[in-house]
């Protein structure tokens, strides 16, 4: 026996071997991943059995430039060969350039705009929201408002802001003071916010809730309500930021300027980096000694982020994302498939709304057919591909989608016939962030 043979002497595939090893070596916080990815190039990844997939999820809105993009490979290689890490006792040119660049695209660079900003770096989206949470606490006000269904991360502060009770429940008690209002409901937000509120946290499109865009006028109303009561407006752009929706930030389409913007995911193009940008008075809430992280603003991750920003600009990817997103949405709706209701979202963050709860089963069927997508809700398929996805690649998915839906529909129907009491069999994998 090699250790990868079953008792019956059957040899396990590469993916099966990986699943077996995972189940013994890694904590079971997600369930065992059925596929081991071993390499990627552009928007295509390859698994341990040599099967290729079009990656339409991009590490969940992370691989902005796809896999092994030469600009990132070059920037990271040069940086790690020059200066791989410095402590917070020092600065370095790459982090300074990145902070200034982020302030430029935010329109908050000191001396160049009325409301100057400052950046604090971290390593993930949850940590970006932790920083914003601490900024909110520094106002001295006790209450924080967030949205039902929102997702802001898994650390305790970010989890406290997450409007999904099932995710919070195993870890109660949460940090105190967070209240939830229905997303998109202006009167509810107005009723909740007064002078005791430190901050309102909102996503411009709720990605994990199923790609739910803010209704027209909601972000603008949130801006005026928070401004009226002196509360911070924190916009979580972790999933929507850095070109994902066809603009640098999704909130700019609403014509607002938040007090704090949180970023991660696409910023590093696959290297772990996050940031919170404070604008105006919010830029000075954190004082020396109040926050930090050993790796925050790490030179290698900062170099990757600069490469992402440079490439988005030089390759005109914002326009490409805007046009391709519309092309995909129209192509999918034009299929006229009875299991597709409509497509929502913006740019390359799209939610395909199904007429039945077969999202997870469709994601599985699509994977079998060579396309990586996911189902953040039972009736929603999410696309968050690399921003460099080509029109031909997108079209190949649109063409394959009806087949995946049909297979999923048959699979779910036969499972329900076999075990009618299993309410939602297709969510059994339970994998999400
Ligand atoms: C809007 C939003 N905020 C925060 C997070 C948490 O980011 P991370 O997983 O990097 O901690 C996510 C992750 O999906 C997200 O979508």
CSV table of C-alpha atoms and ligand atoms in Angstrom, one decimal:
chain,number,residue,atom,x,y,z
A,1,UNK,CA,0.0,0.0,0.0
A,2,UNK,CA,1.3,3.5,-0.8
A,3,UNK,CA,-1.0,5.2,1.7
A,4,UNK,CA,-3.1,6.5,-1.1
A,5,UNK,CA,-4.8,3.2,-1.9
A,6,UNK,CA,-8.1,2.4,-0.5
A,7,UNK,CA,-8.7,-0.9,1.4
A,8,UNK,CA,-10.1,-2.3,-1.9
A,9,UNK,CA,-6.7,-1.4,-3.5
A,10,UNK,CA,-8.2,1.4,-5.6
A,11,UNK,CA,-5.7,4.3,-6.2
A,12,UNK,CA,-7.0,7.7,-5.2
A,13,UNK,CA,-6.9,10.6,-7.7
A,14,UNK,CA,-4.8,13.7,-7.0
A,15,UNK,CA,-7.8,15.6,-5.7
A,16,UNK,CA,-8.9,12.7,-3.5
A,17,UNK,CA,-5.4,12.3,-2.0
A,18,UNK,CA,-5.4,16.0,-1.2
A,19,UNK,CA,-8.9,15.7,0.4
A,20,UNK,CA,-7.6,12.8,2.5
A,21,UNK,CA,-4.5,14.7,3.7
A,22,UNK,CA,-6.6,17.8,4.4
A,23,UNK,CA,-9.0,15.9,6.5
A,24,UNK,CA,-6.2,14.8,8.8
A,25,UNK,CA,-4.1,18.0,8.9
A,26,UNK,CA,-6.4,21.0,8.7
A,27,UNK,CA,-9.1,22.2,11.0
A,28,UNK,CA,-12.6,21.4,9.8
A,29,UNK,CA,-13.8,25.0,9.6
A,30,UNK,CA,-15.0,24.8,6.0
A,31,UNK,CA,-15.5,21.1,5.2
A,32,UNK,CA,-13.0,19.2,3.1
A,33,UNK,CA,-12.3,20.9,-0.2
A,34,UNK,CA,-12.9,18.4,-3.0
A,35,UNK,CA,-10.4,20.0,-5.5
A,36,UNK,CA,-6.8,20.8,-5.1
A,37,UNK,CA,-5.7,23.6,-7.4
A,38,UNK,CA,-2.0,23.4,-8.3
A,39,UNK,CA,-1.4,26.2,-10.8
A,40,UNK,CA,-3.0,29.1,-12.6
A,41,UNK,CA,-2.4,31.4,-15.5
A,42,UNK,CA,-4.6,34.3,-16.4
A,43,UNK,CA,-8.2,33.3,-15.7
A,44,UNK,CA,-7.5,29.5,-16.0
A,45,UNK,CA,-6.5,27.2,-13.1
A,46,UNK,CA,-5.5,23.6,-13.1
A,47,UNK,CA,-6.2,21.0,-10.5
A,48,UNK,CA,-4.2,18.0,-9.1
A,49,UNK,CA,-5.7,15.7,-11.7
A,50,UNK,CA,-4.7,18.0,-14.6
A,51,UNK,CA,-8.3,19.3,-15.2
A,52,UNK,CA,-8.5,23.0,-16.2
A,53,UNK,CA,-11.2,25.4,-15.1
A,54,UNK,CA,-12.1,28.9,-16.1
A,55,UNK,CA,-11.9,30.7,-12.8
A,56,UNK,CA,-15.0,32.9,-12.6
A,57,UNK,CA,-14.6,33.5,-8.9
A,58,UNK,CA,-11.0,34.7,-8.8
A,59,UNK,CA,-10.3,33.5,-5.2
A,60,UNK,CA,-13.6,35.3,-4.3
A,61,UNK,CA,-13.0,38.7,-5.9
A,62,UNK,CA,-9.2,38.6,-5.1
A,63,UNK,CA,-7.2,37.7,-8.2
A,64,UNK,CA,-7.9,41.0,-9.9
A,65,UNK,CA,-5.2,40.4,-12.5
A,66,UNK,CA,-5.8,36.6,-12.7
A,67,UNK,CA,-3.1,34.1,-11.8
A,68,UNK,CA,0.6,34.6,-12.3
A,69,UNK,CA,0.2,38.0,-13.9
A,70,UNK,CA,3.7,39.1,-15.0
A,71,UNK,CA,3.3,42.6,-13.4
A,72,UNK,CA,2.6,41.0,-10.0
A,73,UNK,CA,5.3,38.3,-10.4
A,74,UNK,CA,7.8,41.0,-11.3
A,75,UNK,CA,6.9,43.4,-8.6
A,76,UNK,CA,6.8,40.8,-5.9
A,77,UNK,CA,10.1,39.2,-7.0
A,78,UNK,CA,11.9,42.5,-7.2
A,79,UNK,CA,10.6,43.6,-3.8
A,80,UNK,CA,11.4,40.4,-2.0
A,81,UNK,CA,14.9,40.5,-3.4
A,82,UNK,CA,15.3,44.1,-2.2
A,83,UNK,CA,13.5,44.5,1.1
A,84,UNK,CA,11.1,41.8,2.2
A,85,UNK,CA,9.9,43.1,5.5
A,86,UNK,CA,10.4,46.1,7.9
A,87,UNK,CA,9.1,46.6,11.4
A,88,UNK,CA,6.7,49.4,12.3
A,89,UNK,CA,9.8,51.3,13.6
A,90,UNK,CA,10.6,52.2,10.0
A,91,UNK,CA,8.9,53.1,6.8
A,92,UNK,CA,9.8,52.1,3.2
A,93,UNK,CA,9.3,53.6,-0.3
A,94,UNK,CA,6.7,51.0,-1.5
A,95,UNK,CA,4.2,51.6,1.3
A,96,UNK,CA,4.5,55.3,1.0
A,97,UNK,CA,3.9,55.1,-2.7
A,98,UNK,CA,0.9,52.8,-2.2
A,99,UNK,CA,-0.7,55.0,0.5
A,100,UNK,CA,-0.3,58.1,-1.7
A,101,UNK,CA,-1.7,56.2,-4.7
A,102,UNK,CA,-4.7,55.1,-2.8
A,103,UNK,CA,-5.4,58.6,-1.6
A,104,UNK,CA,-5.1,59.8,-5.2
A,105,UNK,CA,-7.7,57.4,-6.5
A,106,UNK,CA,-9.9,58.2,-3.5
A,107,UNK,CA,-9.5,61.9,-4.2
A,108,UNK,CA,-8.2,62.5,-0.7
A,109,UNK,CA,-4.5,63.3,-1.1
A,110,UNK,CA,-3.3,66.1,1.2
A,111,UNK,CA,-2.7,69.3,-0.7
A,112,UNK,CA,-4.7,68.1,-3.7
A,113,UNK,CA,-8.2,67.9,-2.3
A,114,UNK,CA,-10.4,69.7,0.2
A,115,UNK,CA,-10.9,66.6,2.5
A,116,UNK,CA,-7.4,65.1,3.0
A,117,UNK,CA,-7.2,61.4,4.1
A,118,UNK,CA,-4.8,59.0,5.6
A,119,UNK,CA,-4.4,55.2,5.2
A,120,UNK,CA,-3.8,52.5,7.8
A,121,UNK,CA,-2.7,49.1,6.3
A,122,UNK,CA,-3.6,45.6,7.5
A,123,UNK,CA,-3.6,42.1,6.2
A,124,UNK,CA,-7.3,41.3,5.4
A,125,UNK,CA,-10.8,42.6,5.0
A,126,UNK,CA,-11.8,41.6,8.5
A,127,UNK,CA,-8.8,43.6,9.8
A,128,UNK,CA,-9.7,46.6,7.7
A,129,UNK,CA,-13.1,46.6,9.3
A,130,UNK,CA,-11.5,46.0,12.8
A,131,UNK,CA,-9.5,49.2,12.2
A,132,UNK,CA,-12.7,51.1,11.2
A,133,UNK,CA,-14.5,49.6,14.3
A,134,UNK,CA,-11.7,51.0,16.5
A,135,UNK,CA,-12.0,54.4,14.8
A,136,UNK,CA,-15.7,54.4,15.5
A,137,UNK,CA,-15.0,53.6,19.2
A,138,UNK,CA,-12.6,56.5,19.3
A,139,UNK,CA,-15.5,58.9,18.7
A,140,UNK,CA,-16.7,58.1,22.3
A,141,UNK,CA,-20.2,57.3,21.1
A,142,UNK,CA,-21.6,53.9,22.1
A,143,UNK,CA,-23.7,52.7,19.2
A,144,UNK,CA,-22.8,51.3,15.8
A,145,UNK,CA,-25.3,50.6,13.0
A,146,UNK,CA,-24.8,47.8,10.4
A,147,UNK,CA,-27.1,46.1,7.9
A,148,UNK,CA,-29.0,42.8,8.2
A,149,UNK,CA,-27.4,40.3,5.9
A,150,UNK,CA,-24.1,42.2,5.7
A,151,UNK,CA,-20.7,40.4,5.9
A,152,UNK,CA,-17.7,42.3,7.3
A,153,UNK,CA,-15.4,39.4,8.3
A,154,UNK,CA,-14.7,36.7,10.9
A,155,UNK,CA,-12.6,38.4,13.6
A,156,UNK,CA,-14.6,39.3,16.7
A,157,UNK,CA,-15.1,43.0,15.8
A,158,UNK,CA,-15.8,42.3,12.1
A,159,UNK,CA,-18.1,39.5,13.1
A,160,UNK,CA,-20.0,41.8,15.5
A,161,UNK,CA,-20.7,44.0,12.5
A,162,UNK,CA,-21.8,41.0,10.4
A,163,UNK,CA,-25.6,40.9,10.1
A,164,UNK,CA,-25.9,37.1,9.8
A,165,UNK,CA,-26.9,35.8,13.2
A,166,UNK,CA,-25.9,32.2,12.4
A,167,UNK,CA,-22.3,33.3,11.9
A,168,UNK,CA,-22.2,35.2,15.2
A,169,UNK,CA,-24.1,32.8,17.4
A,170,UNK,CA,-21.3,30.3,18.2
A,171,UNK,CA,-19.0,33.1,19.4
A,172,UNK,CA,-21.3,35.2,21.6
A,173,UNK,CA,-20.8,37.4,23.4
A,174,UNK,CA,-19.9,39.9,20.7
A,175,UNK,CA,-18.2,43.3,21.3
A,176,UNK,CA,-21.1,45.5,22.4
A,177,UNK,CA,-23.1,48.2,20.8
A,178,UNK,CA,-23.8,47.0,17.3
A,179,UNK,CA,-27.4,47.2,16.0
A,180,UNK,CA,-28.8,46.0,12.7
A,181,UNK,CA,-31.2,47.7,10.3
A,182,UNK,CA,-32.8,46.2,7.1
A,183,UNK,CA,-30.4,47.0,4.1
A,184,UNK,CA,-31.8,49.5,1.7
A,185,UNK,CA,-34.5,50.8,4.1
A,186,UNK,CA,-34.0,54.6,4.4
A,187,UNK,CA,-36.7,55.2,7.0
A,188,UNK,CA,-35.2,52.4,9.2
A,189,UNK,CA,-31.8,53.9,9.0
A,190,UNK,CA,-33.1,57.4,9.7
A,191,UNK,CA,-34.9,56.1,12.8
A,192,UNK,CA,-31.8,54.3,14.1
A,193,UNK,CA,-29.3,57.1,13.8
A,194,UNK,CA,-29.0,59.9,16.3
A,195,UNK,CA,-26.1,61.6,18.3
A,196,UNK,CA,-25.4,58.3,20.1
A,197,UNK,CA,-24.3,56.6,16.9
A,198,UNK,CA,-20.6,56.4,16.2
A,199,UNK,CA,-20.7,54.9,12.8
A,200,UNK,CA,-22.9,53.3,10.1
A,201,UNK,CA,-21.2,50.4,8.3
A,202,UNK,CA,-22.5,49.6,4.8
A,203,UNK,CA,-21.4,47.6,1.7
A,204,UNK,CA,-22.3,49.3,-1.6
A,205,UNK,CA,-23.3,45.8,-2.9
A,206,UNK,CA,-23.7,43.0,-0.3
A,207,UNK,CA,-21.5,40.3,-1.9
A,208,UNK,CA,-21.8,37.5,0.6
A,209,UNK,CA,-25.6,38.1,1.1
A,210,UNK,CA,-26.0,37.2,-2.6
A,211,UNK,CA,-24.7,40.2,-4.6
A,212,UNK,CA,-27.5,42.6,-3.4
A,213,UNK,CA,-26.9,46.1,-4.7
A,214,UNK,CA,-27.9,49.1,-2.6
A,215,UNK,CA,-31.2,50.5,-3.9
A,216,UNK,CA,-30.9,53.8,-5.8
A,217,UNK,CA,-30.5,56.7,-3.4
A,218,UNK,CA,-29.7,54.5,-0.3
A,219,UNK,CA,-26.0,55.4,0.0
A,220,UNK,CA,-26.7,59.1,-0.6
A,221,UNK,CA,-29.4,59.0,2.1
A,222,UNK,CA,-27.0,57.2,4.4
A,223,UNK,CA,-24.4,59.9,3.8
A,224,UNK,CA,-26.8,62.7,4.6
A,225,UNK,CA,-28.3,61.0,7.7
A,226,UNK,CA,-24.8,60.3,9.2
A,227,UNK,CA,-23.6,63.8,8.3
A,228,UNK,CA,-26.6,65.3,10.0
A,229,UNK,CA,-25.9,63.5,13.3
A,230,UNK,CA,-22.1,63.6,13.1
A,231,UNK,CA,-21.8,59.8,12.8
A,232,UNK,CA,-19.1,58.2,10.6
A,233,UNK,CA,-20.2,56.6,7.3
A,234,UNK,CA,-17.9,53.5,6.8
A,235,UNK,CA,-18.2,52.0,3.4
A,236,UNK,CA,-16.9,48.4,3.2
A,237,UNK,CA,-15.4,48.1,-0.3
A,238,UNK,CA,-13.5,44.9,0.5
A,239,UNK,CA,-15.3,43.0,-2.2
A,240,UNK,CA,-16.5,45.8,-4.4
A,241,UNK,CA,-13.4,48.0,-4.5
A,242,UNK,CA,-10.3,48.3,-6.7
A,243,UNK,CA,-12.1,48.2,-10.0
A,244,UNK,CA,-14.4,45.2,-9.3
A,245,UNK,CA,-17.6,47.1,-10.4
A,246,UNK,CA,-16.0,49.1,-13.2
A,247,UNK,CA,-15.1,52.0,-11.0
A,248,UNK,CA,-12.2,52.2,-8.5
A,249,UNK,CA,-14.8,52.1,-5.7
A,250,UNK,CA,-18.5,51.2,-6.0
A,251,UNK,CA,-19.7,54.0,-3.8
A,252,UNK,CA,-18.5,56.7,-6.2
A,253,UNK,CA,-21.4,55.9,-8.5
A,254,UNK,CA,-23.6,57.1,-5.7
A,255,UNK,CA,-21.7,60.4,-5.7
A,256,UNK,CA,-20.8,60.2,-2.0
A,257,UNK,CA,-17.6,60.7,0.0
A,258,UNK,CA,-17.6,58.4,3.0
A,259,UNK,CA,-15.6,59.0,6.2
A,260,UNK,CA,-13.9,55.6,6.1
A,261,UNK,CA,-13.4,53.2,3.2
A,262,UNK,CA,-12.2,49.6,3.9
A,263,UNK,CA,-10.3,47.6,1.3
A,264,UNK,CA,-8.6,44.2,0.9
A,265,UNK,CA,-9.3,41.3,-1.5
A,266,UNK,CA,-8.5,42.7,-5.0
A,267,UNK,CA,-6.1,45.3,-3.6
A,268,UNK,CA,-3.2,42.8,-3.4
A,269,UNK,CA,-4.3,40.7,-6.4
A,270,UNK,CA,-3.7,37.6,-4.3
A,271,UNK,CA,-1.1,38.9,-1.8
A,272,UNK,CA,-2.7,39.5,1.6
A,273,UNK,CA,-3.1,43.2,2.2
A,274,UNK,CA,-6.0,45.4,3.4
A,275,UNK,CA,-6.4,49.0,4.2
A,276,UNK,CA,-8.7,51.5,5.9
A,277,UNK,CA,-8.8,55.0,4.5
A,278,UNK,CA,-9.9,57.7,6.8
A,279,UNK,CA,-11.1,60.9,5.1
A,280,UNK,CA,-11.3,64.3,6.8
A,281,UNK,CA,-11.6,64.2,10.6
A,282,UNK,CA,-11.8,60.4,10.5
A,283,UNK,CA,-8.1,60.4,9.3
A,284,UNK,CA,-7.0,61.5,12.8
A,285,UNK,CA,-9.1,59.2,15.0
A,286,UNK,CA,-6.3,56.6,15.6
A,287,UNK,CA,-3.4,58.0,17.6
A,288,UNK,CA,0.0,56.6,18.3
A,289,UNK,CA,-0.1,53.2,20.1
A,290,UNK,CA,-3.8,52.6,19.4
A,291,UNK,CA,-3.6,50.1,16.5
A,292,UNK,CA,-1.1,48.1,14.4
A,293,UNK,CA,0.0,44.8,13.0
A,294,UNK,CA,3.5,43.3,12.5
A,295,UNK,CA,2.9,42.6,8.8
A,296,UNK,CA,0.7,45.6,8.0
A,297,UNK,CA,2.0,47.5,4.9
A,298,UNK,CA,4.5,44.7,4.2
A,299,UNK,CA,6.7,45.8,1.3
A,300,UNK,CA,6.1,42.7,-0.8
A,301,UNK,CA,2.3,42.9,-0.5
A,302,UNK,CA,2.5,46.7,-1.1
A,303,UNK,CA,4.5,46.1,-4.2
A,304,UNK,CA,1.8,43.6,-5.5
A,305,UNK,CA,-0.9,46.2,-4.7
A,306,UNK,CA,1.0,48.9,-6.7
A,307,UNK,CA,1.3,46.5,-9.6
A,308,UNK,CA,-2.5,45.9,-9.4
A,309,UNK,CA,-3.3,49.6,-9.5
A,310,UNK,CA,-0.8,50.3,-12.2
A,311,UNK,CA,-2.1,47.5,-14.4
A,312,UNK,CA,-5.7,48.4,-13.9
A,313,UNK,CA,-4.8,51.9,-15.1
A,314,UNK,CA,-2.4,51.1,-17.9
A,315,UNK,CA,-4.7,48.4,-19.4
A,316,UNK,CA,-7.9,50.5,-19.0
A,317,UNK,CA,-9.4,47.7,-17.0
A,318,UNK,CA,-12.1,49.9,-15.5
A,319,UNK,CA,-13.7,50.4,-18.9
A,320,UNK,CA,-13.2,46.7,-19.8
A,321,UNK,CA,-14.9,45.6,-16.5
A,322,UNK,CA,-17.8,47.9,-17.1
A,323,UNK,CA,-18.4,46.8,-20.7
A,324,UNK,CA,-17.7,43.1,-20.0
A,325,UNK,CA,-20.1,43.0,-17.0
A,326,UNK,CA,-22.9,44.4,-19.1
A,327,UNK,CA,-22.1,42.0,-21.9
A,328,UNK,CA,-22.2,39.0,-19.6
A,329,UNK,CA,-25.4,40.1,-17.9
A,330,UNK,CA,-27.2,40.7,-21.2
A,331,UNK,CA,-25.9,37.4,-22.6
A,332,UNK,CA,-27.2,35.5,-19.6
A,333,UNK,CA,-30.6,37.2,-19.5
A,334,UNK,CA,-30.9,36.7,-23.3
A,335,UNK,CA,-30.6,33.0,-22.8
A,336,UNK,CA,-34.3,33.1,-21.7
A,337,UNK,CA,-33.7,30.0,-19.6
A,338,UNK,CA,-36.6,29.3,-17.3
A,339,UNK,CA,-34.3,28.7,-14.3
A,340,UNK,CA,-32.8,32.3,-14.7
A,341,UNK,CA,-34.8,35.2,-13.3
A,342,UNK,CA,-32.4,38.1,-13.9
A,343,UNK,CA,-28.8,39.2,-13.3
A,344,UNK,CA,-27.9,41.9,-10.7
A,345,UNK,CA,-24.7,43.6,-9.5
A,346,UNK,CA,-22.2,45.8,-11.4
A,347,UNK,CA,-19.1,45.3,-13.5
A,348,UNK,CA,-17.6,41.9,-12.7
A,349,UNK,CA,-19.5,41.3,-9.5
A,350,UNK,CA,-22.6,39.7,-10.8
A,351,UNK,CA,-25.4,37.7,-9.1
A,352,UNK,CA,-27.4,35.4,-11.3
A,353,UNK,CA,-30.8,35.2,-9.6
A,354,UNK,CA,-32.4,31.8,-10.2
A,355,UNK,CA,-36.1,30.9,-10.1
A,356,UNK,CA,-35.3,27.9,-7.9
A,357,UNK,CA,-33.0,27.2,-5.0
A,358,UNK,CA,-30.5,25.2,-7.1
A,359,UNK,CA,-27.5,27.6,-6.8
A,360,UNK,CA,-25.1,25.2,-5.0
A,361,UNK,CA,-26.0,22.3,-7.2
A,362,UNK,CA,-25.5,24.5,-10.3
A,363,UNK,CA,-22.1,25.6,-9.0
A,364,UNK,CA,-21.1,21.9,-8.7
A,365,UNK,CA,-22.4,21.1,-12.2
A,366,UNK,CA,-20.5,24.2,-13.5
A,367,UNK,CA,-17.3,23.0,-11.8
A,368,UNK,CA,-17.7,19.6,-13.4
A,369,UNK,CA,-18.0,21.4,-16.8
A,370,UNK,CA,-14.8,23.4,-16.1
A,371,UNK,CA,-16.1,26.7,-14.7
A,372,UNK,CA,-15.5,27.9,-11.1
A,373,UNK,CA,-18.4,30.0,-9.7
A,374,UNK,CA,-20.2,29.9,-6.3
A,375,UNK,CA,-23.6,30.2,-4.7
A,376,UNK,CA,-23.6,32.7,-1.8
A,377,UNK,CA,-27.3,32.1,-1.4
A,378,UNK,CA,-29.5,29.1,-2.4
A,379,UNK,CA,-31.0,30.9,-5.4
A,380,UNK,CA,-27.9,33.0,-6.4
A,381,UNK,CA,-24.9,32.2,-8.5
A,382,UNK,CA,-22.0,34.6,-8.1
A,383,UNK,CA,-19.4,35.6,-10.7
A,384,UNK,CA,-16.4,37.6,-9.5
A,385,UNK,CA,-13.8,36.7,-12.1
A,386,UNK,CA,-10.4,38.3,-12.7
A,387,UNK,CA,-10.7,41.8,-14.2
A,388,UNK,CA,-8.6,40.6,-17.2
A,389,UNK,CA,-11.2,38.0,-18.2
A,390,UNK,CA,-11.7,38.1,-22.0
A,391,UNK,CA,-15.0,38.4,-23.9
A,392,UNK,CA,-14.4,34.9,-25.4
A,393,UNK,CA,-13.8,33.3,-22.0
A,394,UNK,CA,-17.0,35.0,-20.7
A,395,UNK,CA,-19.0,33.8,-23.7
A,396,UNK,CA,-17.8,30.2,-23.1
A,397,UNK,CA,-19.5,30.3,-19.7
A,398,UNK,CA,-22.7,31.9,-20.9
A,399,UNK,CA,-22.9,29.1,-23.5
A,400,UNK,CA,-22.3,26.4,-20.9
A,401,UNK,CA,-24.7,27.8,-18.2
A,402,UNK,CA,-27.9,26.3,-19.5
A,403,UNK,CA,-26.3,22.8,-19.4
A,404,UNK,CA,-25.1,23.3,-15.8
A,405,UNK,CA,-28.6,24.5,-14.8
A,406,UNK,CA,-30.3,21.5,-16.4
A,407,UNK,CA,-27.9,19.1,-14.8
A,408,UNK,CA,-28.4,20.8,-11.4
A,409,UNK,CA,-32.1,20.8,-11.7
A,410,UNK,CA,-32.2,17.0,-12.5
A,411,UNK,CA,-29.7,16.2,-9.7
A,412,UNK,CA,-31.7,18.2,-7.1
A,413,UNK,CA,-35.0,16.7,-8.3
A,414,UNK,CA,-33.7,13.1,-8.0
A,415,UNK,CA,-32.2,13.8,-4.6
A,416,UNK,CA,-35.5,15.3,-3.4
A,417,UNK,CA,-37.3,12.2,-4.7
A,418,UNK,CA,-34.8,9.9,-2.9
A,419,UNK,CA,-35.0,11.8,0.4
A,420,UNK,CA,-38.0,14.2,0.4
A,421,UNK,CA,-37.3,15.3,4.0
A,422,UNK,CA,-33.9,16.8,3.2
A,423,UNK,CA,-34.8,20.4,2.9
A,424,UNK,CA,-31.9,21.9,1.1
A,425,UNK,CA,-29.6,19.1,0.1
A,426,UNK,CA,-27.5,21.1,-2.2
A,427,UNK,CA,-26.2,23.4,0.5
A,428,UNK,CA,-24.6,20.4,2.2
A,429,UNK,CA,-21.1,21.4,1.3
A,430,UNK,CA,-21.5,24.5,3.5
A,431,UNK,CA,-18.4,26.1,2.1
A,432,UNK,CA,-18.3,29.8,2.0
A,433,UNK,CA,-15.7,32.3,3.3
B,1,LIG,C1,-17.6,43.0,2.1
B,1,LIG,C2,-16.6,42.2,2.9
B,1,LIG,N1,-16.0,42.7,4.0
B,1,LIG,C3,-15.1,42.0,4.6
B,1,LIG,C4,-14.7,40.7,4.2
B,1,LIG,C5,-13.7,39.9,5.0
B,1,LIG,O1,-12.5,39.9,4.3
B,1,LIG,P1,-11.4,38.8,4.7
B,1,LIG,O2,-12.0,37.5,4.4
B,1,LIG,O3,-10.2,39.2,3.9
B,1,LIG,O4,-11.2,39.0,6.2
B,1,LIG,C6,-15.3,40.2,3.1
B,1,LIG,C7,-15.0,38.8,2.7
B,1,LIG,O5,-15.7,38.2,1.9
B,1,LIG,C8,-16.3,40.9,2.4
B,1,LIG,O6,-16.9,40.4,1.3
